[in-house]
Coordinates of C-alpha atoms and ligand atoms in Angstrom, one line a residue:
X1 CA 115.6 -77.4 69.8
X2 CA 113.5 -77.8 73.0
X3 CA 112.8 -75.3 75.8
X4 CA 112.2 -77.8 78.6
X5 CA 108.5 -76.7 78.9
X6 CA 105.5 -78.1 77.1
X7 CA 104.3 -75.3 74.8
X8 CA 100.5 -74.9 74.3
X9 CA 98.7 -74.8 71.0
X10 CA 99.1 -71.7 68.9
X11 CA 97.0 -69.5 66.7
X12 CA 98.1 -67.2 63.9
X13 CA 96.3 -64.1 62.7
X14 CA 96.9 -60.7 61.2
X15 CA 97.9 -58.0 63.6
X16 CA 95.8 -54.9 64.3
X17 CA 96.7 -51.7 66.0
X18 CA 95.5 -53.2 69.3
X19 CA 98.5 -55.5 69.2
X20 CA 101.0 -52.6 69.0
X21 CA 102.1 -52.6 72.6
X22 CA 103.0 -56.4 72.6
X23 CA 104.6 -56.2 69.2
X24 CA 106.7 -53.3 70.4
X25 CA 107.7 -55.1 73.6
X26 CA 108.9 -58.2 71.7
X27 CA 110.7 -56.0 69.1
X28 CA 112.4 -54.1 71.9
X29 CA 113.8 -57.3 73.4
X30 CA 115.4 -58.0 70.1
X31 CA 116.7 -54.5 69.7
X32 CA 118.3 -54.6 73.2
X33 CA 120.2 -57.8 72.5
X34 CA 122.0 -56.2 69.6
X35 CA 122.0 -59.4 67.5
X36 CA 119.0 -58.9 65.4
X37 CA 119.0 -55.4 63.9
X38 CA 121.1 -52.2 63.4
X39 CA 118.2 -50.4 65.2
X40 CA 119.2 -49.3 68.7
X41 CA 116.3 -47.2 69.9
X42 CA 113.3 -48.9 71.5
X43 CA 110.0 -48.4 69.8
X44 CA 106.9 -47.1 71.5
X45 CA 103.5 -48.7 71.1
X46 CA 102.3 -45.5 69.4
X47 CA 105.1 -45.8 66.8
X48 CA 104.2 -49.4 66.0
X49 CA 100.5 -48.5 65.8
X50 CA 101.3 -45.8 63.3
X51 CA 103.5 -48.2 61.3
X52 CA 100.8 -50.9 61.2
X53 CA 98.2 -48.3 60.1
X54 CA 100.5 -47.0 57.3
X55 CA 101.1 -50.5 55.9
X56 CA 97.4 -51.3 55.9
X57 CA 96.6 -54.5 54.1
X58 CA 99.4 -54.2 51.6
X59 CA 102.1 -55.1 54.1
X60 CA 100.4 -57.0 56.9
X61 CA 102.0 -58.2 60.0
X62 CA 101.4 -61.7 61.3
X63 CA 101.1 -62.5 65.1
X64 CA 101.4 -65.9 66.7
X65 CA 99.5 -66.4 70.0
X66 CA 99.9 -69.1 72.6
X67 CA 97.4 -69.4 75.3
X68 CA 95.8 -66.1 74.1
X69 CA 99.0 -64.1 74.3
X70 CA 101.1 -62.9 71.5
X71 CA 104.5 -64.6 71.6
X72 CA 105.9 -63.6 68.2
X73 CA 105.4 -61.7 65.0
X74 CA 106.6 -61.4 61.5
X75 CA 106.2 -58.3 59.3
X76 CA 107.5 -56.8 56.1
X77 CA 107.8 -53.5 54.2
X78 CA 108.6 -52.4 50.7
X79 CA 112.0 -53.5 49.4
X80 CA 112.4 -50.5 47.0
X81 CA 110.1 -47.9 45.6
X82 CA 110.7 -48.7 41.9
X83 CA 107.7 -50.5 40.3
X84 CA 109.9 -53.3 39.2
X85 CA 110.3 -54.4 42.8
X86 CA 106.6 -54.2 43.7
X87 CA 106.4 -57.9 44.5
X88 CA 109.5 -57.9 46.7
X89 CA 109.1 -57.3 50.4
X90 CA 111.8 -57.1 53.1
X91 CA 110.7 -58.9 56.3
X92 CA 111.5 -59.2 60.0
X93 CA 110.6 -61.9 62.6
X94 CA 110.8 -61.5 66.3
X95 CA 109.8 -64.0 69.1
X96 CA 109.4 -63.1 72.8
X97 CA 112.6 -64.2 74.6
X98 CA 110.7 -66.6 76.9
X99 CA 109.1 -68.3 73.9
X100 CA 112.1 -68.9 71.7
X101 CA 113.1 -72.3 70.6
X102 CA 109.6 -73.6 70.7
X103 CA 108.6 -73.3 67.1
X104 CA 107.0 -69.8 67.2
X105 CA 109.5 -68.3 64.8
X106 CA 108.8 -71.1 62.3
X107 CA 105.1 -70.6 62.6
X108 CA 105.4 -66.8 62.2
X109 CA 107.7 -66.9 59.2
X110 CA 105.8 -69.7 57.4
X111 CA 102.6 -67.8 57.9
X112 CA 104.1 -64.6 56.6
X113 CA 105.3 -66.4 53.4
X114 CA 101.7 -67.7 52.9
X115 CA 100.1 -64.3 53.5
X116 CA 102.5 -62.5 51.1
X117 CA 102.2 -65.2 48.4
X118 CA 98.4 -64.8 48.6
X119 CA 98.8 -61.0 48.0
X120 CA 100.9 -61.6 44.9
X121 CA 104.3 -60.9 46.2
X122 CA 106.9 -63.1 44.5
X123 CA 109.8 -62.7 46.9
X124 CA 110.7 -62.1 50.6
X125 CA 114.2 -60.9 51.4
X126 CA 116.1 -60.1 54.6
X127 CA 119.5 -59.4 56.0
X128 CA 120.8 -61.4 59.0
X129 CA 123.9 -60.7 61.1
X130 CA 126.4 -63.5 60.6
X131 CA 126.4 -64.1 64.4
X132 CA 122.6 -64.7 64.5
X133 CA 122.6 -68.4 64.3
X134 CA 119.0 -68.8 65.4
X135 CA 117.7 -66.6 62.6
X136 CA 120.0 -68.3 60.0
X137 CA 118.7 -71.7 61.0
X138 CA 115.1 -70.5 61.1
X139 CA 115.3 -69.0 57.6
X140 CA 116.9 -72.2 56.2
X141 CA 114.2 -74.3 57.7
X142 CA 111.5 -72.0 56.2
X143 CA 113.0 -72.5 52.7
X144 CA 115.1 -69.3 52.3
X145 CA 118.3 -69.4 50.4
X146 CA 121.5 -67.6 51.2
X147 CA 122.3 -65.1 48.5
X148 CA 125.6 -64.0 49.9
X149 CA 127.3 -61.9 52.6
X150 CA 127.5 -58.1 52.8
X151 CA 130.9 -57.4 54.5
X152 CA 131.1 -54.4 56.8
X153 CA 127.6 -53.5 55.9
X154 CA 127.1 -51.2 58.9
X155 CA 128.3 -50.3 62.3
X156 CA 126.5 -51.3 65.5
X157 CA 127.9 -49.4 68.5
X158 CA 131.2 -48.8 66.7
X159 CA 131.7 -52.4 65.5
X160 CA 131.5 -53.4 61.8
X161 CA 128.8 -56.1 61.2
X162 CA 128.5 -58.5 58.3
X163 CA 125.0 -59.4 57.0
X164 CA 123.9 -62.6 55.3
X165 CA 121.4 -61.8 52.6
X166 CA 118.5 -64.4 52.3
X167 CA 115.7 -64.7 49.9
X168 CA 112.7 -66.9 49.2
X169 CA 110.7 -67.1 46.0
X170 CA 107.1 -67.4 47.0
Ligands
COA1 C1 115.5 -65.8 65.4 C2 114.2 -66.1 66.1 C3 113.0 -65.3 65.4 C4 113.9 -67.6 65.9 O1 112.6 -67.9 66.5 P1 112.3 -69.2 67.4 O2 110.9 -69.2 67.7 O3 113.3 -69.2 68.5 O4 112.7 -70.4 66.4 P2 112.0 -71.8 66.3 O5 111.8 -72.4 67.6 O6 110.8 -71.7 65.4 O7 113.2 -72.6 65.6 C5 113.3 -72.7 64.1 C6 114.5 -73.5 63.8 O8 115.7 -72.8 64.3 C7 116.4 -73.6 65.2 N1 117.0 -72.7 66.2 C8 116.2 -71.8 67.0 N2 117.1 -71.2 67.9 C9 118.3 -71.6 67.6 C10 119.6 -71.3 68.1 N3 119.8 -70.4 69.1 N4 120.7 -72.0 67.6 C11 120.5 -72.9 66.6 N5 119.3 -73.2 66.0 C12 118.2 -72.6 66.5 C13 115.4 -74.5 65.8 O9 116.0 -75.7 66.3 C14 114.6 -74.8 64.6 O10 115.2 -75.8 63.7 P3 114.6 -77.3 63.7 O11 113.3 -77.2 63.1 O12 115.6 -78.0 62.9 O13 114.6 -77.7 65.1 C15 114.3 -65.8 67.6 O14 115.4 -66.4 68.1 C16 114.3 -64.3 67.9 O15 113.3 -63.6 68.0 N6 115.6 -63.7 68.0 C17 115.7 -62.3 68.3 C18 115.2 -61.5 67.1 C19 115.9 -61.9 65.8 O16 117.1 -62.2 65.8 N7 115.1 -61.8 64.7 C20 115.6 -62.1 63.4 C21 116.2 -60.9 62.8 S1 117.0 -61.2 61.2

């Protein structure tokens, strides 16, 4: 998929609390579109900064920069609190609307897989709305497998939504 513009080189690094405002802005674009998440309330930079701090180095967030500006991120959190699931994390990936379709999501998600594998996680999992074609293709390209579909998994603004469960063994 091409955007019609020539994208510049990218860099990838771990996020710090200084990135909270941009991470929140990109997340809020996705929340507003109602295709990425059951979340409906925009996040503040302060909330994201607190979240990043609480995750510390155990659940790092990866940011992708192009021309020195963050254009996408991928992060994860604990899947369940039981010790048996300690090596499973549940992830998210968001790309700034203006940068989508230029390979940023792929870079972010591949980097997240590498970073979590290095930390000893054995699996990343996520849920994707069945309508979210971009995310479904991205995950397939990054080596995720479709586990199945949760029917009527939750309601978003009064409408039932189905979710595709995806996983990747790291
Ligand atoms: C889903 C999302 C992260 C994908 O990121 P992206 O940077 O646009 O994706 P990439 O450019 O890296 O593309 C990855 C693959 O998906 C494909 N793809 C991207 N957008 C697509 C679309 N709208 N329809 C079909 N395929 C698409 C690309 O062609 C590419 O496949 P290829 O390598 O065969 O060409 C991005 O669209 C986004 O931020 N959406 C809103 C938030 C969201 O839905 N997050 C996921 C929640 S589960």
